[in-house]
mmCIF file of C-alpha atoms in Angstrom:
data_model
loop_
_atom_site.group_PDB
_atom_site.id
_atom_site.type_symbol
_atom_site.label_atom_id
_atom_site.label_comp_id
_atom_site.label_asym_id
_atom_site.label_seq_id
_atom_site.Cartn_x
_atom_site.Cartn_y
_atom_site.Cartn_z
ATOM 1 C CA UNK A 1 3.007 49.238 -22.222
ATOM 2 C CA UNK A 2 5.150 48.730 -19.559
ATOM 3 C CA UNK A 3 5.236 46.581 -16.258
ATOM 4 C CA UNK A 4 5.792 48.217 -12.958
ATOM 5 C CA UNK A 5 9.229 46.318 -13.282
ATOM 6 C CA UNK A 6 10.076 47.613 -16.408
ATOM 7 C CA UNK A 7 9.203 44.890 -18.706
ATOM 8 C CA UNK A 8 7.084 44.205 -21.370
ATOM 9 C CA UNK A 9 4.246 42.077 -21.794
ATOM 10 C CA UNK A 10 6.522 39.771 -23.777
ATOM 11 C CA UNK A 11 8.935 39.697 -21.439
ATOM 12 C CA UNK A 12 6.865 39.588 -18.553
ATOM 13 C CA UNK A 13 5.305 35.839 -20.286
ATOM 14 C CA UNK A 14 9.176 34.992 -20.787
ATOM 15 C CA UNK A 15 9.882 35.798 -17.289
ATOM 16 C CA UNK A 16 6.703 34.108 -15.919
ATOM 17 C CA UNK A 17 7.482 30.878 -18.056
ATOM 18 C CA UNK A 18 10.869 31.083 -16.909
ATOM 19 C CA UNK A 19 10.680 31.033 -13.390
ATOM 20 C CA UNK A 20 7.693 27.983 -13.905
ATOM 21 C CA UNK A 21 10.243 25.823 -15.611
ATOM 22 C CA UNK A 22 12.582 26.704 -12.664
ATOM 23 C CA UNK A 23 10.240 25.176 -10.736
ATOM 24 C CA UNK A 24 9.266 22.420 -12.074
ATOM 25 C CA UNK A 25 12.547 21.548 -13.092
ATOM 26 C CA UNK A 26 13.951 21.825 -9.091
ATOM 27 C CA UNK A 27 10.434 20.882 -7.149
ATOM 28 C CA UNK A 28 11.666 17.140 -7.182
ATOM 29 C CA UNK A 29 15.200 17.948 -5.302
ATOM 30 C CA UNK A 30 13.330 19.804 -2.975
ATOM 31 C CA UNK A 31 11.072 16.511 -2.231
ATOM 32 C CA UNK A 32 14.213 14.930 -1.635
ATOM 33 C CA UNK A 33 15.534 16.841 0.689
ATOM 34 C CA UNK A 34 12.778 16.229 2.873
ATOM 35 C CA UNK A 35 13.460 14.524 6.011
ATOM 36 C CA UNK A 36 10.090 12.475 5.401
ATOM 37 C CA UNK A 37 11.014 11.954 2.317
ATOM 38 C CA UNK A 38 13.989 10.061 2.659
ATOM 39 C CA UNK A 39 12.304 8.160 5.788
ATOM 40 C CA UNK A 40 10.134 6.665 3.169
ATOM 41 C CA UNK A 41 12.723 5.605 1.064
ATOM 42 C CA UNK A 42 15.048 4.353 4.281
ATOM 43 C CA UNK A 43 11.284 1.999 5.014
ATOM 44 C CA UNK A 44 11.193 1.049 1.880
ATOM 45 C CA UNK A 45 14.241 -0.483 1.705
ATOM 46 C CA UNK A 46 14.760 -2.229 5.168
ATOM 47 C CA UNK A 47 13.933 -5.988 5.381
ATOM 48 C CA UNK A 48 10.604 -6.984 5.672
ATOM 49 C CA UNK A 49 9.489 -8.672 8.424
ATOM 50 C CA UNK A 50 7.492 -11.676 7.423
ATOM 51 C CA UNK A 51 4.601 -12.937 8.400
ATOM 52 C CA UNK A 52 2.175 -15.561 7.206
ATOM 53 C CA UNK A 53 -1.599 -16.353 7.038
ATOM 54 C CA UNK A 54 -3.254 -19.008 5.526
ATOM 55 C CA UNK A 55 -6.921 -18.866 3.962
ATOM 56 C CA UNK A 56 -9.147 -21.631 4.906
ATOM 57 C CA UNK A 57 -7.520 -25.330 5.365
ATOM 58 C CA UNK A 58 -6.967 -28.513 3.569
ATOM 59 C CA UNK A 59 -9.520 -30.077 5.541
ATOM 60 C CA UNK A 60 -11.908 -27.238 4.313
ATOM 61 C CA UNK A 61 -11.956 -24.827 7.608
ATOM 62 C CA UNK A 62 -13.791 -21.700 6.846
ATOM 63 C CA UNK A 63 -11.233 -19.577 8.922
ATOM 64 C CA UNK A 64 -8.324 -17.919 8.759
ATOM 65 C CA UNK A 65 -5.229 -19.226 10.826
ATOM 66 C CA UNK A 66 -4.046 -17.259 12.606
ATOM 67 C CA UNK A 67 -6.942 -14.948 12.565
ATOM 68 C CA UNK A 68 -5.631 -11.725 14.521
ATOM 69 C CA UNK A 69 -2.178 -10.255 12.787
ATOM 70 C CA UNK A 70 -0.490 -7.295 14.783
ATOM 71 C CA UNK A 71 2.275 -5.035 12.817
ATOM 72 C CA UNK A 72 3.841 -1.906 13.798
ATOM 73 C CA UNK A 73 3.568 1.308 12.092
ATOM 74 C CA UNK A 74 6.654 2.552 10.365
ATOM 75 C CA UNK A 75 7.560 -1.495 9.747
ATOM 76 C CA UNK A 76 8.031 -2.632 6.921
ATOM 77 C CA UNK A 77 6.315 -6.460 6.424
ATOM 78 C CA UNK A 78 6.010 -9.301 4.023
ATOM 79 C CA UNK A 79 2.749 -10.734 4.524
ATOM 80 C CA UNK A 80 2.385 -14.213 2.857
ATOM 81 C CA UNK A 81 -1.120 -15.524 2.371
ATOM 82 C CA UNK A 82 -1.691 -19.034 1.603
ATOM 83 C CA UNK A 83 -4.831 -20.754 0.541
ATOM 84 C CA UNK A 84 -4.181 -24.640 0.866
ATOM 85 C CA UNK A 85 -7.900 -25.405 0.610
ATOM 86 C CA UNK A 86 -9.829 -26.542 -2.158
ATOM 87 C CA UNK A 87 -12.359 -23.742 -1.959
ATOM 88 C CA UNK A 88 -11.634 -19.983 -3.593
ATOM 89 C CA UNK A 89 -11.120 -17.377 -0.749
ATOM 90 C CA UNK A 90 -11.151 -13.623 -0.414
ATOM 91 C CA UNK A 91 -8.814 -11.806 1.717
ATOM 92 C CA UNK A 92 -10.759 -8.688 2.338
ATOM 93 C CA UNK A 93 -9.568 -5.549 4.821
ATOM 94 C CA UNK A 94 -10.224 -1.942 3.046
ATOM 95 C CA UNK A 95 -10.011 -0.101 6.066
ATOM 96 C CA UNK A 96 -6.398 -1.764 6.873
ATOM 97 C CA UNK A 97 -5.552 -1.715 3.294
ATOM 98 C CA UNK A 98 -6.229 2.340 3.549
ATOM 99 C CA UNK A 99 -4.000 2.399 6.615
ATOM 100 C CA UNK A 100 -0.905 0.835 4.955
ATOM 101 C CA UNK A 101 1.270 1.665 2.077
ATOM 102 C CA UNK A 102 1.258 -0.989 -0.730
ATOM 103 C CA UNK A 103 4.742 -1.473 -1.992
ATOM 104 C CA UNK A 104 3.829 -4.636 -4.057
ATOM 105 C CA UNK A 105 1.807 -7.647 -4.080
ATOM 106 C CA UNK A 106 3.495 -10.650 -5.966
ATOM 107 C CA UNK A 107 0.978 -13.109 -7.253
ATOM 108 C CA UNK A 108 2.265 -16.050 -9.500
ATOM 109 C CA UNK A 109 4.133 -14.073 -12.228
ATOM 110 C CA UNK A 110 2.332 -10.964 -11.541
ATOM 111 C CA UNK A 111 3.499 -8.010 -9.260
ATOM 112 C CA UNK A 112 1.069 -5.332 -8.478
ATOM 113 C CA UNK A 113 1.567 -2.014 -7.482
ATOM 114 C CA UNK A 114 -1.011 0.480 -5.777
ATOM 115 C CA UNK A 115 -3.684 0.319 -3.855
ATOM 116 C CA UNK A 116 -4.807 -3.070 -3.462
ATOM 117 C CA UNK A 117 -8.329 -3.589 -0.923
ATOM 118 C CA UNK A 118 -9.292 -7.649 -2.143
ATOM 119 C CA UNK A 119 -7.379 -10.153 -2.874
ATOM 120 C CA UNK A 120 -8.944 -13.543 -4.121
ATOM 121 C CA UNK A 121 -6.643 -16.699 -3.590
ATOM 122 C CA UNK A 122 -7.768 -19.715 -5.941
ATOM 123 C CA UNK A 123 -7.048 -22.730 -4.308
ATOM 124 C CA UNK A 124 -3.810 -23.896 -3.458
ATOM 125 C CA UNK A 125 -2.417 -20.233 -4.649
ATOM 126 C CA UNK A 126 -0.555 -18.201 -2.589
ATOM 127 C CA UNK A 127 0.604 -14.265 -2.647
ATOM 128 C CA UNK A 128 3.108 -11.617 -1.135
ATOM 129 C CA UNK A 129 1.930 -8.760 0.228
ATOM 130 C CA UNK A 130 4.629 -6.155 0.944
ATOM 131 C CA UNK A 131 3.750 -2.911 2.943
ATOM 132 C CA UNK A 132 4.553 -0.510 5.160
ATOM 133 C CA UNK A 133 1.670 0.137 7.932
ATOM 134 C CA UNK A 134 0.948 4.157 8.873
ATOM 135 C CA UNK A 135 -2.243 4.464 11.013
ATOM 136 C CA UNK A 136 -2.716 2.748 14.383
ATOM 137 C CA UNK A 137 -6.142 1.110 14.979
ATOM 138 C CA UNK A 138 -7.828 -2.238 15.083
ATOM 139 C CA UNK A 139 -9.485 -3.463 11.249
ATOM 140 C CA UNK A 140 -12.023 -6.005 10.426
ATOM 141 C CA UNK A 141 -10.596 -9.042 8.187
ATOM 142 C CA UNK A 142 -13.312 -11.509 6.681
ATOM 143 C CA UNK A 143 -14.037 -13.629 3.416
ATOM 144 C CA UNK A 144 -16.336 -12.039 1.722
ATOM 145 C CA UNK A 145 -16.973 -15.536 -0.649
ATOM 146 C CA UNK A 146 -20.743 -16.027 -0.170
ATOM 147 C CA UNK A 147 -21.269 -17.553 3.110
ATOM 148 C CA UNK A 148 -17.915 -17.874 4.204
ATOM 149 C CA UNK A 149 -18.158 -14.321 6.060
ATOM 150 C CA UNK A 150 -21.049 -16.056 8.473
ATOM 151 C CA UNK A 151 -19.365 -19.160 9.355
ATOM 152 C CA UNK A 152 -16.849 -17.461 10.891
ATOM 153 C CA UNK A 153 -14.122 -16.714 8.261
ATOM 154 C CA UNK A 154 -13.151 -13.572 10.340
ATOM 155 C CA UNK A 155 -10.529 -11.562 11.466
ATOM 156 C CA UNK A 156 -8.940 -8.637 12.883
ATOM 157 C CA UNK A 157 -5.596 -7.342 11.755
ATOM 158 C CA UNK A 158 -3.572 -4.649 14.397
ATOM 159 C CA UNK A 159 -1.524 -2.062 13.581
ATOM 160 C CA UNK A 160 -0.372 -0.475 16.870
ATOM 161 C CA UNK A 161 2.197 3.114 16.963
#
């Protein structure tokens, strides 16, 4: 039997497996050409602004100083956290954590990469938190240690357009 373009079912499954390996093969350059695409590679490289928070204090303040951070979208930052109490604390923000991109979080000798919603500083530990925020809006910050949250360890964190 023979195809409507002259080919047989053989060929037509050579043909078909041909022009899929094309594909996936050249998809990638295509990507690349993107004019978004290299915007997030331009971010991604530019210096990171830094800016730094600290969790709780030495003299055991169950707040975080400052407590309202404002970035830009289309930045890209270097947050440092620092926890110079004696008390564990959580630095939680999903919502702002789904509005940024996570290039890396460095952590002692750890970097992690991905999507990152909690992290936990033991005391006297610090991090880096390197992103690039996307979506404007205003995003709840808090401890979420038991008890912390309701004496006050609160915050908001900006990201304007």
């Amino acid at each position: 039997m023979v195809s409507r373009f002259g080919l047989s079912p053989r060929w037509q499954r050579v043909f078909i497996v041909g022009i899929c390996a094309i594909a996936i093969l050249f998809c990638p350059l295509g990507f690349m050409a993107d004019p978004a695409f290299a915007a997030a590679v331009t971010l991604a490289k530019q210096p990171p602004i830094t800016k730094t928070i600290a969790l709780g204090s030495a003299a055991g303040d169950l707040k975080f100083m400052p407590d309202r951070l404002a970035f830009k979208a289309g930045t890209r930052y270097r947050l440092m956290l620092e926890n110079p109490s004696s008390l564990k604390h959580y630095f939680t923000a999903k919502d702002f954590a789904d509005a940024i991109w996570s290039q890396k979080v460095d952590a002692g000798n750890v970097e992690i990469k991905g999507a990152i919603h909690e992290l936990e500083l033991r005391p006297g530990s610090h991090a880096e938190w390197v992103f690039i925020p996307l979506r404007a809006g205003i995003y709840p910050l808090r401890c979420t240690v038991p008890g912390h949250t309701e004496a006050g360890m609160v915050g908001s964190l900006e990201i304007t357009g």
